[in-house]
Amino acid sequence: TTGGLNLGGSYVLDVLSLDNLNASGAVPNFSENSISWTIISTQAGITGFNAGQWTINDATFKSINSATGNFALALTNSGNDLSLVYTPIPEPSAYAAIAGVGAIGLALYRRRKARG
């Protein structure tokens, strides 16, 4: 928009995806990485924005793109732009790796404490 934008009120954002031909379909080269899309851009700024007033409907996007991540609490207002952020959910193996590192650290701590 060429002016400012007041976003006071409640909104529903339907997240859809387009293929290479701009038809409804899978996003080309979509992968489970964090990504951000600018969905509104103004010249004079955005006022009245409250992420809690937005409902994000991402069911269609997730089913078409086999996405497991999250759009919840994903709207951000920075300067003159409103962006939608997709955050992947770590695979269970990532949680196992984190737990493994924690267990090793705990074992080393206990060993050092027992010697000390």
Short mmCIF file of N, CA, C and O in Angstrom, two decimals:
data_model
loop_
_atom_site.label_atom_id
_atom_site.label_comp_id
_atom_site.label_asym_id
_atom_site.label_seq_id
_atom_site.Cartn_x
_atom_site.Cartn_y
_atom_site.Cartn_z
N THR A 1 0.83 -1.18 0.00
CA THR A 1 0.00 0.00 0.00
C THR A 1 0.88 1.25 0.00
O THR A 1 1.98 1.23 0.53
N THR A 2 0.40 2.33 -0.57
CA THR A 2 1.21 3.54 -0.67
C THR A 2 1.15 4.38 0.60
O THR A 2 1.97 5.25 0.79
N GLY A 3 0.18 4.16 1.46
CA GLY A 3 0.08 4.89 2.72
C GLY A 3 0.38 3.98 3.88
O GLY A 3 1.16 3.05 3.79
N GLY A 4 -0.27 4.27 5.00
CA GLY A 4 -0.14 3.42 6.17
C GLY A 4 -1.29 2.44 6.22
O GLY A 4 -2.22 2.49 5.42
N LEU A 5 -1.22 1.53 7.17
CA LEU A 5 -2.26 0.51 7.30
C LEU A 5 -2.53 0.26 8.77
O LEU A 5 -1.61 -0.03 9.53
N ASN A 6 -3.80 0.38 9.18
CA ASN A 6 -4.20 0.09 10.55
C ASN A 6 -4.80 -1.30 10.57
O ASN A 6 -5.80 -1.56 9.91
N LEU A 7 -4.19 -2.20 11.33
CA LEU A 7 -4.64 -3.59 11.40
C LEU A 7 -5.36 -3.90 12.71
O LEU A 7 -5.32 -5.03 13.17
N GLY A 8 -6.01 -2.93 13.30
CA GLY A 8 -6.79 -3.19 14.49
C GLY A 8 -7.97 -4.08 14.14
O GLY A 8 -8.60 -3.92 13.10
N GLY A 9 -8.26 -5.06 14.95
CA GLY A 9 -9.37 -5.97 14.69
C GLY A 9 -8.89 -7.41 14.63
O GLY A 9 -7.74 -7.70 14.91
N SER A 10 -9.79 -8.30 14.27
CA SER A 10 -9.47 -9.73 14.18
C SER A 10 -9.41 -10.17 12.72
O SER A 10 -10.19 -9.68 11.90
N TYR A 11 -8.51 -11.11 12.44
CA TYR A 11 -8.30 -11.56 11.07
C TYR A 11 -8.09 -13.06 11.02
O TYR A 11 -7.60 -13.65 11.97
N VAL A 12 -8.41 -13.65 9.87
CA VAL A 12 -8.09 -15.04 9.57
C VAL A 12 -7.21 -15.03 8.33
O VAL A 12 -7.59 -14.46 7.31
N LEU A 13 -6.04 -15.62 8.44
CA LEU A 13 -5.11 -15.70 7.31
C LEU A 13 -5.10 -17.14 6.81
O LEU A 13 -4.67 -18.05 7.53
N ASP A 14 -5.62 -17.36 5.61
CA ASP A 14 -5.58 -18.68 4.98
C ASP A 14 -4.27 -18.81 4.24
O ASP A 14 -4.01 -18.05 3.30
N VAL A 15 -3.43 -19.76 4.66
CA VAL A 15 -2.13 -19.97 4.02
C VAL A 15 -2.31 -21.01 2.93
O VAL A 15 -2.60 -22.17 3.20
N LEU A 16 -2.15 -20.58 1.69
CA LEU A 16 -2.28 -21.46 0.54
C LEU A 16 -0.94 -21.50 -0.18
O LEU A 16 -0.04 -20.72 0.13
N SER A 17 -0.78 -22.37 -1.13
CA SER A 17 0.48 -22.42 -1.86
C SER A 17 0.23 -22.54 -3.35
O SER A 17 -0.79 -23.08 -3.79
N LEU A 18 1.18 -22.02 -4.13
CA LEU A 18 1.09 -22.03 -5.58
C LEU A 18 2.27 -22.80 -6.16
O LEU A 18 3.39 -22.74 -5.64
N ASP A 19 2.02 -23.48 -7.27
CA ASP A 19 3.10 -24.20 -7.95
C ASP A 19 3.80 -23.26 -8.93
O ASP A 19 3.56 -22.04 -8.92
N ASN A 20 4.66 -23.80 -9.79
CA ASN A 20 5.41 -22.99 -10.75
C ASN A 20 4.52 -22.23 -11.73
O ASN A 20 4.94 -21.24 -12.32
N LEU A 21 3.29 -22.69 -11.93
CA LEU A 21 2.38 -22.06 -12.88
C LEU A 21 1.38 -21.13 -12.19
O LEU A 21 0.40 -20.71 -12.77
N ASN A 22 1.64 -20.82 -10.91
CA ASN A 22 0.76 -19.98 -10.09
C ASN A 22 -0.63 -20.57 -9.93
O ASN A 22 -1.61 -19.85 -9.78
N ALA A 23 -0.72 -21.88 -9.98
CA ALA A 23 -1.97 -22.58 -9.71
C ALA A 23 -1.86 -23.20 -8.32
O ALA A 23 -0.76 -23.40 -7.80
N SER A 24 -2.98 -23.52 -7.71
CA SER A 24 -2.96 -24.15 -6.40
C SER A 24 -2.16 -25.44 -6.49
O SER A 24 -2.41 -26.28 -7.34
N GLY A 25 -1.18 -25.58 -5.64
CA GLY A 25 -0.33 -26.76 -5.65
C GLY A 25 0.84 -26.60 -4.71
O GLY A 25 0.94 -25.62 -3.97
N ALA A 26 1.74 -27.55 -4.75
CA ALA A 26 2.90 -27.56 -3.85
C ALA A 26 3.87 -26.43 -4.19
O ALA A 26 4.09 -26.11 -5.36
N VAL A 27 4.46 -25.84 -3.15
CA VAL A 27 5.48 -24.81 -3.33
C VAL A 27 6.71 -25.49 -3.93
O VAL A 27 7.19 -26.49 -3.40
N PRO A 28 7.24 -24.97 -5.05
CA PRO A 28 8.43 -25.57 -5.64
C PRO A 28 9.61 -25.54 -4.65
O PRO A 28 9.83 -24.54 -3.98
N ASN A 29 10.30 -26.65 -4.54
CA ASN A 29 11.50 -26.77 -3.69
C ASN A 29 11.23 -26.51 -2.22
O ASN A 29 12.13 -26.09 -1.49
N PHE A 30 10.00 -26.74 -1.76
CA PHE A 30 9.71 -26.54 -0.34
C PHE A 30 10.48 -27.56 0.48
O PHE A 30 10.57 -28.73 0.14
N SER A 31 11.08 -27.10 1.56
CA SER A 31 11.78 -28.01 2.48
C SER A 31 11.51 -27.54 3.90
O SER A 31 11.04 -26.43 4.12
N GLU A 32 11.80 -28.40 4.82
CA GLU A 32 11.55 -28.11 6.24
C GLU A 32 12.65 -27.20 6.80
O GLU A 32 13.42 -27.59 7.67
N ASN A 33 12.73 -25.99 6.29
CA ASN A 33 13.65 -24.97 6.79
C ASN A 33 12.84 -23.76 7.20
O ASN A 33 11.76 -23.51 6.68
N SER A 34 13.37 -22.96 8.12
CA SER A 34 12.70 -21.72 8.48
C SER A 34 12.67 -20.81 7.25
O SER A 34 13.65 -20.70 6.53
N ILE A 35 11.52 -20.19 7.04
CA ILE A 35 11.37 -19.29 5.89
C ILE A 35 10.39 -18.20 6.28
O ILE A 35 9.51 -18.41 7.11
N SER A 36 10.55 -17.03 5.69
CA SER A 36 9.69 -15.90 5.97
C SER A 36 9.19 -15.31 4.66
O SER A 36 9.95 -15.18 3.70
N TRP A 37 7.89 -14.98 4.63
CA TRP A 37 7.30 -14.33 3.47
C TRP A 37 6.74 -12.98 3.90
O TRP A 37 6.00 -12.90 4.88
N THR A 38 7.06 -11.89 3.19
CA THR A 38 6.43 -10.61 3.44
C THR A 38 5.04 -10.66 2.81
O THR A 38 4.91 -10.89 1.61
N ILE A 39 4.01 -10.48 3.64
CA ILE A 39 2.65 -10.58 3.12
C ILE A 39 1.98 -9.21 2.98
O ILE A 39 1.02 -9.07 2.23
N ILE A 40 2.48 -8.21 3.69
CA ILE A 40 1.99 -6.83 3.56
C ILE A 40 3.19 -5.90 3.64
O ILE A 40 4.04 -6.07 4.51
N SER A 41 3.22 -4.93 2.75
CA SER A 41 4.28 -3.93 2.78
C SER A 41 3.66 -2.56 2.55
O SER A 41 2.83 -2.39 1.65
N THR A 42 4.01 -1.59 3.38
CA THR A 42 3.47 -0.24 3.26
C THR A 42 4.60 0.75 3.15
O THR A 42 5.76 0.44 3.42
N GLN A 43 4.26 1.97 2.76
CA GLN A 43 5.26 3.04 2.73
C GLN A 43 5.26 3.86 4.01
O GLN A 43 6.26 4.43 4.38
N ALA A 44 4.12 3.89 4.70
CA ALA A 44 4.00 4.75 5.87
C ALA A 44 3.85 3.98 7.19
O ALA A 44 3.58 4.57 8.22
N GLY A 45 4.00 2.66 7.17
CA GLY A 45 3.98 1.89 8.40
C GLY A 45 2.67 1.19 8.70
O GLY A 45 1.64 1.46 8.08
N ILE A 46 2.74 0.28 9.66
CA ILE A 46 1.60 -0.52 10.09
C ILE A 46 1.31 -0.18 11.55
O ILE A 46 2.22 -0.19 12.37
N THR A 47 0.06 0.10 11.85
CA THR A 47 -0.34 0.38 13.22
C THR A 47 -1.42 -0.61 13.64
O THR A 47 -2.07 -1.23 12.80
N GLY A 48 -1.62 -0.75 14.94
CA GLY A 48 -2.69 -1.59 15.46
C GLY A 48 -2.46 -3.08 15.33
O GLY A 48 -3.35 -3.87 15.62
N PHE A 49 -1.27 -3.50 14.94
CA PHE A 49 -1.01 -4.93 14.76
C PHE A 49 -0.91 -5.64 16.11
O PHE A 49 -0.23 -5.18 17.01
N ASN A 50 -1.62 -6.76 16.23
CA ASN A 50 -1.57 -7.59 17.42
C ASN A 50 -1.65 -9.04 16.94
O ASN A 50 -2.71 -9.49 16.48
N ALA A 51 -0.55 -9.78 17.02
CA ALA A 51 -0.51 -11.16 16.52
C ALA A 51 -1.57 -12.03 17.16
O ALA A 51 -2.08 -12.97 16.53
N GLY A 52 -1.96 -11.74 18.39
CA GLY A 52 -2.98 -12.52 19.09
C GLY A 52 -4.37 -12.37 18.48
O GLY A 52 -5.26 -13.15 18.77
N GLN A 53 -4.56 -11.37 17.63
CA GLN A 53 -5.85 -11.15 16.98
C GLN A 53 -5.95 -11.88 15.64
O GLN A 53 -6.93 -11.72 14.93
N TRP A 54 -4.93 -12.63 15.28
CA TRP A 54 -4.89 -13.32 13.99
C TRP A 54 -5.03 -14.82 14.20
O TRP A 54 -4.40 -15.40 15.08
N THR A 55 -5.84 -15.45 13.36
CA THR A 55 -5.94 -16.91 13.30
C THR A 55 -5.27 -17.34 12.00
O THR A 55 -5.58 -16.78 10.94
N ILE A 56 -4.36 -18.29 12.08
CA ILE A 56 -3.67 -18.76 10.89
C ILE A 56 -4.20 -20.13 10.52
O ILE A 56 -4.05 -21.09 11.28
N ASN A 57 -4.84 -20.22 9.36
CA ASN A 57 -5.38 -21.47 8.85
C ASN A 57 -4.39 -22.04 7.84
O ASN A 57 -4.32 -21.58 6.70
N ASP A 58 -3.60 -23.02 8.29
CA ASP A 58 -2.54 -23.56 7.44
C ASP A 58 -2.76 -25.02 7.04
O ASP A 58 -1.86 -25.66 6.50
N ALA A 59 -3.96 -25.55 7.27
CA ALA A 59 -4.22 -26.97 7.01
C ALA A 59 -4.00 -27.34 5.54
O ALA A 59 -3.37 -28.37 5.24
N THR A 60 -4.48 -26.53 4.61
CA THR A 60 -4.31 -26.83 3.19
C THR A 60 -2.84 -26.79 2.80
O THR A 60 -2.33 -27.67 2.11
N PHE A 61 -2.12 -25.76 3.27
CA PHE A 61 -0.69 -25.65 2.97
C PHE A 61 0.06 -26.88 3.45
O PHE A 61 0.86 -27.46 2.73
N LYS A 62 -0.21 -27.27 4.70
CA LYS A 62 0.51 -28.41 5.28
C LYS A 62 0.20 -29.71 4.54
O LYS A 62 1.10 -30.53 4.32
N SER A 63 -1.03 -29.90 4.12
CA SER A 63 -1.38 -31.16 3.45
C SER A 63 -0.77 -31.22 2.04
O SER A 63 -0.29 -32.27 1.63
N ILE A 64 -0.75 -30.13 1.31
CA ILE A 64 -0.20 -30.12 -0.05
C ILE A 64 1.32 -30.23 -0.03
O ILE A 64 1.92 -30.85 -0.89
N ASN A 65 1.97 -29.62 0.94
CA ASN A 65 3.44 -29.56 0.98
C ASN A 65 4.07 -30.56 1.94
O ASN A 65 5.27 -30.53 2.15
N SER A 66 3.28 -31.43 2.54
CA SER A 66 3.79 -32.39 3.52
C SER A 66 4.59 -31.69 4.60
O SER A 66 5.66 -32.15 5.01
N ALA A 67 4.11 -30.56 5.04
CA ALA A 67 4.81 -29.76 6.05
C ALA A 67 4.43 -30.22 7.45
O ALA A 67 3.28 -30.53 7.72
N THR A 68 5.41 -30.26 8.32
CA THR A 68 5.17 -30.64 9.71
C THR A 68 5.44 -29.49 10.66
O THR A 68 5.25 -29.61 11.85
N GLY A 69 5.91 -28.38 10.14
CA GLY A 69 6.28 -27.24 10.98
C GLY A 69 5.09 -26.46 11.46
O GLY A 69 3.96 -26.94 11.47
N ASN A 70 5.34 -25.22 11.83
CA ASN A 70 4.36 -24.45 12.55
C ASN A 70 4.32 -23.00 12.06
O ASN A 70 5.34 -22.37 11.88
N PHE A 71 3.12 -22.48 11.86
CA PHE A 71 2.91 -21.07 11.58
C PHE A 71 2.36 -20.35 12.81
O PHE A 71 2.13 -19.16 12.78
N ALA A 72 2.11 -21.06 13.89
CA ALA A 72 1.50 -20.45 15.07
C ALA A 72 2.40 -19.34 15.62
O ALA A 72 3.62 -19.49 15.69
N LEU A 73 1.80 -18.25 16.00
CA LEU A 73 2.53 -17.08 16.51
C LEU A 73 3.62 -16.66 15.55
O LEU A 73 4.72 -16.27 15.95
N ALA A 74 3.31 -16.75 14.24
CA ALA A 74 4.34 -16.57 13.24
C ALA A 74 4.26 -15.26 12.48
O ALA A 74 4.99 -15.06 11.53
N LEU A 75 3.38 -14.37 12.87
CA LEU A 75 3.31 -13.08 12.20
C LEU A 75 4.20 -12.09 12.93
O LEU A 75 4.15 -11.97 14.15
N THR A 76 5.02 -11.38 12.16
CA THR A 76 5.90 -10.39 12.76
C THR A 76 5.75 -9.07 12.02
O THR A 76 5.62 -9.04 10.81
N ASN A 77 5.75 -7.99 12.78
CA ASN A 77 5.67 -6.65 12.22
C ASN A 77 7.01 -5.99 12.42
O ASN A 77 7.46 -5.80 13.54
N SER A 78 7.66 -5.67 11.32
CA SER A 78 8.96 -5.02 11.39
C SER A 78 8.94 -3.82 10.46
O SER A 78 8.86 -3.99 9.23
N GLY A 79 8.96 -2.64 11.03
CA GLY A 79 8.92 -1.43 10.21
C GLY A 79 7.64 -1.34 9.41
O GLY A 79 6.55 -1.33 9.96
N ASN A 80 7.78 -1.34 8.10
CA ASN A 80 6.64 -1.19 7.21
C ASN A 80 6.12 -2.52 6.68
O ASN A 80 5.27 -2.53 5.79
N ASP A 81 6.64 -3.62 7.17
CA ASP A 81 6.28 -4.94 6.64
C ASP A 81 5.63 -5.83 7.69
O ASP A 81 5.97 -5.78 8.87
N LEU A 82 4.73 -6.67 7.21
CA LEU A 82 4.15 -7.74 8.03
C LEU A 82 4.58 -9.03 7.35
O LEU A 82 4.35 -9.21 6.15
N SER A 83 5.22 -9.91 8.11
CA SER A 83 5.76 -11.15 7.54
C SER A 83 5.16 -12.36 8.22
O SER A 83 4.81 -12.33 9.41
N LEU A 84 5.06 -13.44 7.46
CA LEU A 84 4.61 -14.73 7.96
C LEU A 84 5.84 -15.63 8.02
O LEU A 84 6.57 -15.75 7.04
N VAL A 85 6.06 -16.25 9.18
CA VAL A 85 7.26 -17.07 9.38
C VAL A 85 6.86 -18.53 9.58
O VAL A 85 5.98 -18.83 10.40
N TYR A 86 7.50 -19.42 8.85
CA TYR A 86 7.30 -20.87 9.00
C TYR A 86 8.50 -21.41 9.77
O TYR A 86 9.65 -21.15 9.42
N THR A 87 8.25 -22.17 10.83
CA THR A 87 9.30 -22.76 11.63
C THR A 87 9.16 -24.27 11.62
O THR A 87 8.12 -24.80 12.01
N PRO A 88 10.20 -24.99 11.16
CA PRO A 88 10.10 -26.45 11.15
C PRO A 88 10.14 -27.01 12.57
O PRO A 88 10.70 -26.40 13.47
N ILE A 89 9.54 -28.16 12.72
CA ILE A 89 9.60 -28.89 13.99
C ILE A 89 10.74 -29.89 13.86
O ILE A 89 10.76 -30.67 12.91
N PRO A 90 11.70 -29.89 14.79
CA PRO A 90 12.81 -30.84 14.68
C PRO A 90 12.31 -32.28 14.66
O PRO A 90 11.34 -32.62 15.33
N GLU A 91 13.00 -33.09 13.87
CA GLU A 91 12.66 -34.50 13.83
C GLU A 91 12.98 -35.15 15.17
O GLU A 91 13.82 -34.65 15.92
N PRO A 92 12.31 -36.27 15.49
CA PRO A 92 12.60 -36.94 16.77
C PRO A 92 14.08 -37.25 16.95
O PRO A 92 14.58 -37.22 18.06
N SER A 93 14.80 -37.52 15.87
CA SER A 93 16.23 -37.82 16.00
C SER A 93 16.99 -36.62 16.55
O SER A 93 17.99 -36.76 17.25
N ALA A 94 16.52 -35.39 16.24
CA ALA A 94 17.18 -34.20 16.77
C ALA A 94 16.99 -34.12 18.28
O ALA A 94 17.91 -33.78 19.02
N TYR A 95 15.77 -34.45 18.75
CA TYR A 95 15.54 -34.47 20.19
C TYR A 95 16.41 -35.54 20.86
O TYR A 95 16.94 -35.33 21.95
N ALA A 96 16.55 -36.70 20.22
CA ALA A 96 17.38 -37.77 20.78
C ALA A 96 18.83 -37.32 20.88
O ALA A 96 19.51 -37.61 21.86
N ALA A 97 19.32 -36.60 19.87
CA ALA A 97 20.70 -36.12 19.90
C ALA A 97 20.89 -35.12 21.04
O ALA A 97 21.89 -35.16 21.76
N ILE A 98 19.93 -34.23 21.23
CA ILE A 98 20.02 -33.25 22.31
C ILE A 98 20.01 -33.95 23.67
O ILE A 98 20.80 -33.64 24.56
N ALA A 99 19.14 -34.95 23.82
CA ALA A 99 19.07 -35.71 25.07
C ALA A 99 20.37 -36.47 25.31
O ALA A 99 20.86 -36.54 26.44
N GLY A 100 20.96 -37.01 24.24
CA GLY A 100 22.22 -37.75 24.36
C GLY A 100 23.35 -36.85 24.84
O GLY A 100 24.14 -37.22 25.71
N VAL A 101 23.44 -35.66 24.27
CA VAL A 101 24.48 -34.71 24.69
C VAL A 101 24.26 -34.32 26.15
O VAL A 101 25.21 -34.24 26.93
N GLY A 102 23.02 -34.11 26.55
CA GLY A 102 22.72 -33.78 27.94
C GLY A 102 23.11 -34.90 28.89
O GLY A 102 23.66 -34.67 29.96
N ALA A 103 22.83 -36.16 28.49
CA ALA A 103 23.18 -37.31 29.32
C ALA A 103 24.70 -37.44 29.48
O ALA A 103 25.19 -37.72 30.58
N ILE A 104 25.43 -37.21 28.41
CA ILE A 104 26.90 -37.27 28.48
C ILE A 104 27.42 -36.18 29.41
O ILE A 104 28.29 -36.42 30.25
N GLY A 105 26.87 -34.97 29.27
CA GLY A 105 27.28 -33.86 30.14
C GLY A 105 27.00 -34.17 31.61
O GLY A 105 27.83 -33.91 32.48
N LEU A 106 25.85 -34.75 31.90
CA LEU A 106 25.50 -35.11 33.28
C LEU A 106 26.44 -36.17 33.81
O LEU A 106 26.91 -36.08 34.95
N ALA A 107 26.76 -37.17 32.98
CA ALA A 107 27.68 -38.23 33.41
C ALA A 107 29.06 -37.66 33.71
O ALA A 107 29.69 -38.03 34.72
N LEU A 108 29.55 -36.76 32.87
CA LEU A 108 30.86 -36.14 33.11
C LEU A 108 30.84 -35.29 34.37
O LEU A 108 31.81 -35.28 35.14
N TYR A 109 29.74 -34.58 34.59
CA TYR A 109 29.62 -33.77 35.80
C TYR A 109 29.66 -34.64 37.05
O TYR A 109 30.37 -34.34 38.02
N ARG A 110 28.91 -35.74 37.04
CA ARG A 110 28.89 -36.63 38.19
C ARG A 110 30.24 -37.27 38.44
O ARG A 110 30.67 -37.43 39.57
N ARG A 111 30.91 -37.63 37.35
CA ARG A 111 32.25 -38.25 37.48
C ARG A 111 33.22 -37.25 38.11
O ARG A 111 33.98 -37.60 39.01
N ARG A 112 33.19 -36.01 37.64
CA ARG A 112 34.09 -34.98 38.16
C ARG A 112 33.76 -34.70 39.62
O ARG A 112 34.66 -34.54 40.46
N LYS A 113 32.48 -34.67 39.98
CA LYS A 113 32.08 -34.40 41.35
C LYS A 113 32.50 -35.54 42.28
O LYS A 113 32.93 -35.31 43.41
N ALA A 114 32.41 -36.79 41.80
CA ALA A 114 32.79 -37.95 42.60
C ALA A 114 34.29 -37.95 42.88
O ALA A 114 34.74 -38.41 43.94
N ARG A 115 35.10 -37.48 41.94
CA ARG A 115 36.55 -37.44 42.10
C ARG A 115 36.99 -36.30 43.03
O ARG A 115 38.04 -36.38 43.63
N GLY A 116 36.21 -35.24 43.02
CA GLY A 116 36.61 -34.00 43.63
C GLY A 116 36.50 -33.92 45.07
O GLY A 116 37.13 -33.45 45.88
#
